[in-house]
Amino acid sequence: MGKKMRIDKLLSHTGYGTRSEIKKLVKQGKVTVAGKVVKDSGQLVDPELDEVAFDGERVMYREVIYLMMNKPPGVISATEDRRERTVIDLLEPEDQLMDPFPVGRLDKDTVGLLLLTNDGQLAHELLSPRKHVPKTYEAVVQGDVGEEDQTQFKAGVTLDDGYVTMPSDLKILKKDGDEGGVTSVISLTIMEGKFHQVKRMFEAVGKKVVYLKRVSMGPLELDADLEEGTYRELTDEEIALLRAHRAAD
Ligand code: URA
């Protein structure tokens, strides 16, 4: 027999809305258990055994997990590797049991926001090249990043394989050093995710990325309280934002 869970949790995990939205829907009598209307969104059900229905339609339960990690350097964003440590190795055993996988890739030396989930459909849609989900990175770049780079990035730059990137938004946050050796701290928002894209874009304008951190992906922002190498579950609101983002495209 499975574990009992609150009916509002079951419904929010299966995509019917946030807990507070569900509370209202339950009050409106939209939810039945074994054919009988329930009005208490805190009622416990066994998602595997009880016949829960929303608007007369059976709610299919699938245990999903959504994790936000601040990826540290030195681990690869894959599920398995014979030699390297992966982001999955950083998860608690009970989270590993749910078989999450990283949504997209960050390079081994890149840090920051990484979403991990076992919701294949959501992952697929976030990664779909047609969706153009914006991703924002902060980077330290060797060289004097200037207005000319901003103009070029806005127009699209040609990568080493001839690919011309979509328009991107380059902001210069800070510059350090002197004429002998300037480093620039920038933020860059790109609408696609080609292999090593940010590094290759700077290479295309003769500069080198020496530190790269992803700070947002679509509506999801890296939680500033997450230390590198740690993670937490997404909140109901964050899950709802991701779903809304997907529906909006
Ligand atoms: N662009 C890169 O070059 N590396 C990453 O990890 C992500 C974006």
Short mmCIF file of C-alpha atoms and ligand atoms in Angstrom, two decimals:
data_model
loop_
_atom_site.label_atom_id
_atom_site.label_comp_id
_atom_site.label_asym_id
_atom_site.label_seq_id
_atom_site.Cartn_x
_atom_site.Cartn_y
_atom_site.Cartn_z
CA MET A 1 0.00 0.00 0.00
CA GLY A 2 1.25 3.49 -0.83
CA LYS A 3 1.65 6.48 1.44
CA LYS A 4 -1.26 8.76 2.26
CA MET A 5 -1.01 12.38 1.18
CA ARG A 6 -3.16 15.49 1.38
CA ILE A 7 -5.47 15.88 -1.55
CA ASP A 8 -4.26 19.45 -2.24
CA LYS A 9 -0.69 18.18 -2.46
CA LEU A 10 -1.72 15.40 -4.83
CA LEU A 11 -3.54 17.85 -7.08
CA SER A 12 -0.81 20.46 -7.10
CA HIS A 13 1.79 17.80 -7.90
CA THR A 14 -0.28 16.57 -10.82
CA GLY A 15 -0.66 20.05 -12.29
CA TYR A 16 -4.08 21.31 -11.19
CA GLY A 17 -2.78 24.57 -9.71
CA THR A 18 -1.21 25.99 -6.59
CA ARG A 19 -2.35 24.82 -3.18
CA SER A 20 -4.49 27.92 -2.67
CA GLU A 21 -6.13 27.59 -6.08
CA ILE A 22 -6.85 23.96 -5.33
CA LYS A 23 -8.35 24.80 -1.99
CA LYS A 24 -10.95 26.93 -3.78
CA LEU A 25 -11.63 24.29 -6.42
CA VAL A 26 -12.13 21.65 -3.73
CA LYS A 27 -14.56 23.97 -1.91
CA GLN A 28 -16.46 24.36 -5.18
CA GLY A 29 -17.02 20.60 -5.16
CA LYS A 30 -14.88 19.79 -8.19
CA VAL A 31 -13.06 16.94 -6.52
CA THR A 32 -14.37 13.49 -5.69
CA VAL A 33 -12.86 10.50 -3.93
CA ALA A 34 -14.47 7.19 -4.90
CA GLY A 35 -17.30 9.16 -6.46
CA LYS A 36 -18.07 11.28 -3.39
CA VAL A 37 -17.46 15.03 -3.31
CA VAL A 38 -14.83 16.12 -0.78
CA LYS A 39 -14.78 19.68 0.53
CA ASP A 40 -11.69 19.48 2.73
CA SER A 41 -8.48 20.00 0.76
CA GLY A 42 -6.52 18.59 3.69
CA GLN A 43 -8.19 15.19 3.41
CA LEU A 44 -5.69 12.36 3.19
CA VAL A 45 -5.84 9.99 0.26
CA ASP A 46 -3.76 7.09 -0.95
CA PRO A 47 -2.83 8.31 -4.43
CA GLU A 48 -2.25 4.80 -5.69
CA LEU A 49 -5.43 3.23 -4.35
CA ASP A 50 -8.08 5.93 -3.97
CA GLU A 51 -10.04 6.94 -7.02
CA VAL A 52 -9.57 10.68 -7.06
CA ALA A 53 -11.33 12.63 -9.80
CA PHE A 54 -11.30 16.29 -10.86
CA ASP A 55 -14.35 17.51 -12.77
CA GLY A 56 -15.29 13.85 -13.21
CA GLU A 57 -11.93 12.91 -14.69
CA ARG A 58 -9.66 10.45 -12.94
CA VAL A 59 -6.48 12.05 -11.58
CA MET A 60 -3.52 9.95 -12.66
CA TYR A 61 -0.83 10.01 -10.04
CA ARG A 62 2.79 10.13 -10.96
CA GLU A 63 5.28 11.03 -8.33
CA VAL A 64 7.14 14.02 -9.68
CA ILE A 65 10.07 15.89 -8.24
CA TYR A 66 11.40 19.33 -9.15
CA LEU A 67 14.71 20.41 -7.68
CA MET A 68 16.65 23.65 -7.98
CA MET A 69 20.39 23.18 -7.57
CA ASN A 70 23.18 25.70 -7.37
CA LYS A 71 25.60 23.58 -9.37
CA PRO A 72 29.16 23.70 -8.08
CA PRO A 73 32.21 23.60 -10.38
CA GLY A 74 33.83 20.23 -11.03
CA VAL A 75 30.72 18.08 -11.51
CA ILE A 76 29.08 17.26 -14.80
CA SER A 77 25.39 17.69 -15.58
CA ALA A 78 24.68 14.10 -16.56
CA THR A 79 22.93 11.29 -14.71
CA GLU A 80 25.79 8.80 -14.91
CA ASP A 81 29.44 8.82 -15.75
CA ARG A 82 32.13 6.22 -15.33
CA ARG A 83 34.83 8.66 -14.25
CA GLU A 84 33.36 12.01 -13.31
CA ARG A 85 31.15 13.04 -10.43
CA THR A 86 27.70 14.04 -11.63
CA VAL A 87 25.06 16.38 -10.24
CA ILE A 88 23.00 13.29 -9.35
CA ASP A 89 25.79 12.18 -6.99
CA LEU A 90 25.10 15.36 -4.99
CA LEU A 91 21.48 14.38 -4.26
CA GLU A 92 20.22 12.66 -1.12
CA PRO A 93 19.49 8.94 -1.70
CA GLU A 94 15.72 9.45 -1.34
CA ASP A 95 15.80 12.08 -4.10
CA GLN A 96 17.98 9.88 -6.32
CA LEU A 97 15.29 7.19 -6.03
CA MET A 98 12.89 9.43 -7.94
CA ASP A 99 15.20 9.35 -10.99
CA PRO A 100 15.50 13.07 -11.65
CA PHE A 101 17.70 14.26 -14.48
CA PRO A 102 19.15 17.69 -15.27
CA VAL A 103 17.12 19.88 -17.62
CA GLY A 104 19.79 20.92 -20.09
CA ARG A 105 23.48 21.07 -19.49
CA LEU A 106 25.95 23.33 -17.80
CA ASP A 107 29.65 22.81 -18.49
CA LYS A 108 31.74 21.12 -15.82
CA ASP A 109 33.22 24.47 -14.74
CA THR A 110 29.94 26.41 -14.96
CA VAL A 111 28.05 27.07 -11.73
CA GLY A 112 24.55 28.18 -10.87
CA LEU A 113 20.95 27.37 -11.62
CA LEU A 114 20.22 23.82 -12.66
CA LEU A 115 16.72 22.36 -12.66
CA LEU A 116 16.43 18.64 -12.05
CA THR A 117 13.18 16.76 -12.53
CA ASN A 118 11.64 13.46 -13.57
CA ASP A 119 8.87 15.33 -15.42
CA GLY A 120 9.97 14.45 -18.93
CA GLN A 121 7.31 16.49 -20.63
CA LEU A 122 8.11 19.72 -18.80
CA ALA A 123 11.83 19.18 -19.41
CA HIS A 124 11.23 18.52 -23.08
CA GLU A 125 9.22 21.70 -23.48
CA LEU A 126 11.73 23.85 -21.61
CA LEU A 127 14.51 22.52 -23.83
CA SER A 128 12.63 22.66 -27.10
CA PRO A 129 14.52 24.91 -29.53
CA ARG A 130 11.15 26.27 -30.68
CA LYS A 131 10.33 27.65 -27.24
CA HIS A 132 13.24 30.05 -26.91
CA VAL A 133 13.30 29.96 -23.12
CA PRO A 134 15.53 32.88 -22.01
CA LYS A 135 18.54 31.97 -19.89
CA THR A 136 20.59 34.58 -18.08
CA TYR A 137 24.23 34.12 -17.18
CA GLU A 138 26.67 36.21 -15.25
CA ALA A 139 30.26 35.95 -16.36
CA VAL A 140 33.74 37.25 -15.77
CA VAL A 141 35.36 37.88 -19.13
CA GLN A 142 39.00 38.55 -19.87
CA GLY A 143 39.06 41.66 -22.01
CA ASP A 144 37.34 45.00 -22.24
CA VAL A 145 33.72 44.23 -23.08
CA GLY A 146 32.19 47.32 -24.62
CA GLU A 147 29.40 48.85 -26.64
CA GLU A 148 30.60 47.27 -29.83
CA ASP A 149 30.19 43.82 -28.29
CA GLN A 150 26.71 44.78 -27.10
CA THR A 151 25.74 45.81 -30.62
CA GLN A 152 27.18 42.63 -32.11
CA PHE A 153 25.48 40.40 -29.55
CA LYS A 154 22.20 42.17 -30.22
CA ALA A 155 22.55 41.56 -33.94
CA GLY A 156 23.81 37.97 -33.53
CA VAL A 157 27.38 36.72 -33.69
CA THR A 158 28.83 34.01 -35.91
CA LEU A 159 30.19 31.06 -33.93
CA ASP A 160 33.18 28.91 -34.93
CA ASP A 161 30.92 26.48 -36.82
CA GLY A 162 29.23 29.24 -38.84
CA TYR A 163 26.06 29.32 -36.74
CA VAL A 164 24.65 32.84 -36.28
CA THR A 165 23.18 33.30 -32.81
CA MET A 166 19.79 34.82 -32.10
CA PRO A 167 19.73 38.36 -30.70
CA SER A 168 20.94 38.41 -27.11
CA ASP A 169 21.08 41.03 -24.40
CA LEU A 170 24.53 41.88 -23.04
CA LYS A 171 24.88 44.12 -19.99
CA ILE A 172 28.18 45.34 -18.61
CA LEU A 173 28.09 45.23 -14.81
CA LYS A 174 31.64 46.12 -13.83
CA LYS A 175 35.20 46.43 -15.06
CA ASP A 176 38.41 45.76 -13.19
CA GLY A 177 42.09 46.24 -13.93
CA ASP A 178 44.03 48.61 -16.14
CA GLU A 179 44.80 48.83 -19.86
CA GLY A 180 47.28 46.00 -19.50
CA GLY A 181 44.65 43.55 -18.38
CA VAL A 182 40.99 44.40 -18.12
CA THR A 183 38.37 41.97 -16.87
CA SER A 184 34.70 42.64 -17.36
CA VAL A 185 31.79 41.38 -15.31
CA ILE A 186 28.75 41.00 -17.51
CA SER A 187 25.28 39.56 -17.68
CA LEU A 188 24.04 37.91 -20.85
CA THR A 189 20.56 36.69 -21.71
CA ILE A 190 20.32 34.21 -24.57
CA MET A 191 17.19 32.64 -26.04
CA GLU A 192 18.76 29.35 -27.12
CA GLY A 193 21.28 26.85 -25.79
CA LYS A 194 23.92 25.75 -28.24
CA PHE A 195 26.89 23.77 -26.96
CA HIS A 196 29.22 26.08 -24.92
CA GLN A 197 27.21 28.97 -26.30
CA VAL A 198 28.25 31.79 -23.97
CA LYS A 199 31.95 30.91 -24.14
CA ARG A 200 31.80 30.60 -27.92
CA MET A 201 29.99 33.93 -28.30
CA PHE A 202 32.78 35.71 -26.45
CA GLU A 203 35.39 33.79 -28.43
CA ALA A 204 33.69 35.12 -31.56
CA VAL A 205 34.50 38.66 -30.40
CA GLY A 206 38.04 37.77 -29.28
CA LYS A 207 37.43 37.45 -25.53
CA LYS A 208 37.58 34.67 -22.99
CA VAL A 209 35.05 33.67 -20.34
CA VAL A 210 36.90 32.77 -17.13
CA TYR A 211 33.89 32.32 -14.82
CA LEU A 212 30.31 31.47 -15.76
CA LYS A 213 27.22 31.25 -13.62
CA ARG A 214 23.62 30.74 -14.70
CA VAL A 215 21.24 32.91 -12.70
CA SER A 216 17.89 32.31 -14.38
CA MET A 217 16.03 30.08 -16.76
CA GLY A 218 12.62 31.18 -18.00
CA PRO A 219 10.66 32.32 -14.94
CA LEU A 220 12.97 30.49 -12.52
CA GLU A 221 15.61 32.46 -10.64
CA LEU A 222 18.50 31.01 -8.70
CA ASP A 223 17.74 31.22 -4.98
CA ALA A 224 20.46 33.44 -3.51
CA ASP A 225 20.35 31.41 -0.28
CA LEU A 226 21.45 28.22 -2.00
CA GLU A 227 25.15 27.58 -1.50
CA GLU A 228 27.05 25.98 -4.38
CA GLY A 229 26.48 22.22 -4.28
CA THR A 230 23.16 22.46 -2.45
CA TYR A 231 19.61 22.20 -3.70
CA ARG A 232 15.98 22.44 -2.66
CA GLU A 233 12.58 21.46 -4.01
CA LEU A 234 10.81 24.06 -6.13
CA THR A 235 7.95 25.78 -4.35
CA ASP A 236 4.39 25.29 -5.62
CA GLU A 237 4.57 28.85 -6.98
CA GLU A 238 7.74 28.13 -8.94
CA ILE A 239 6.21 24.96 -10.40
CA ALA A 240 3.09 26.91 -11.36
CA LEU A 241 5.26 29.63 -12.99
CA LEU A 242 7.10 27.04 -15.06
CA ARG A 243 3.83 25.47 -16.16
CA ALA A 244 2.34 28.87 -17.02
CA HIS A 245 5.46 29.76 -18.99
CA ARG A 246 5.08 26.54 -20.95
CA ALA A 247 1.39 27.20 -21.62
CA ALA A 248 2.06 30.77 -22.75
CA ASP A 249 4.22 29.80 -25.72
N1 URA B 1 27.24 28.53 -22.16
C1 URA B 1 28.45 27.97 -21.96
O1 URA B 1 29.42 28.27 -22.64
N2 URA B 1 28.56 27.08 -20.96
C2 URA B 1 27.53 26.71 -20.16
O2 URA B 1 27.71 25.90 -19.25
C3 URA B 1 26.29 27.32 -20.39
C4 URA B 1 26.17 28.23 -21.40
#
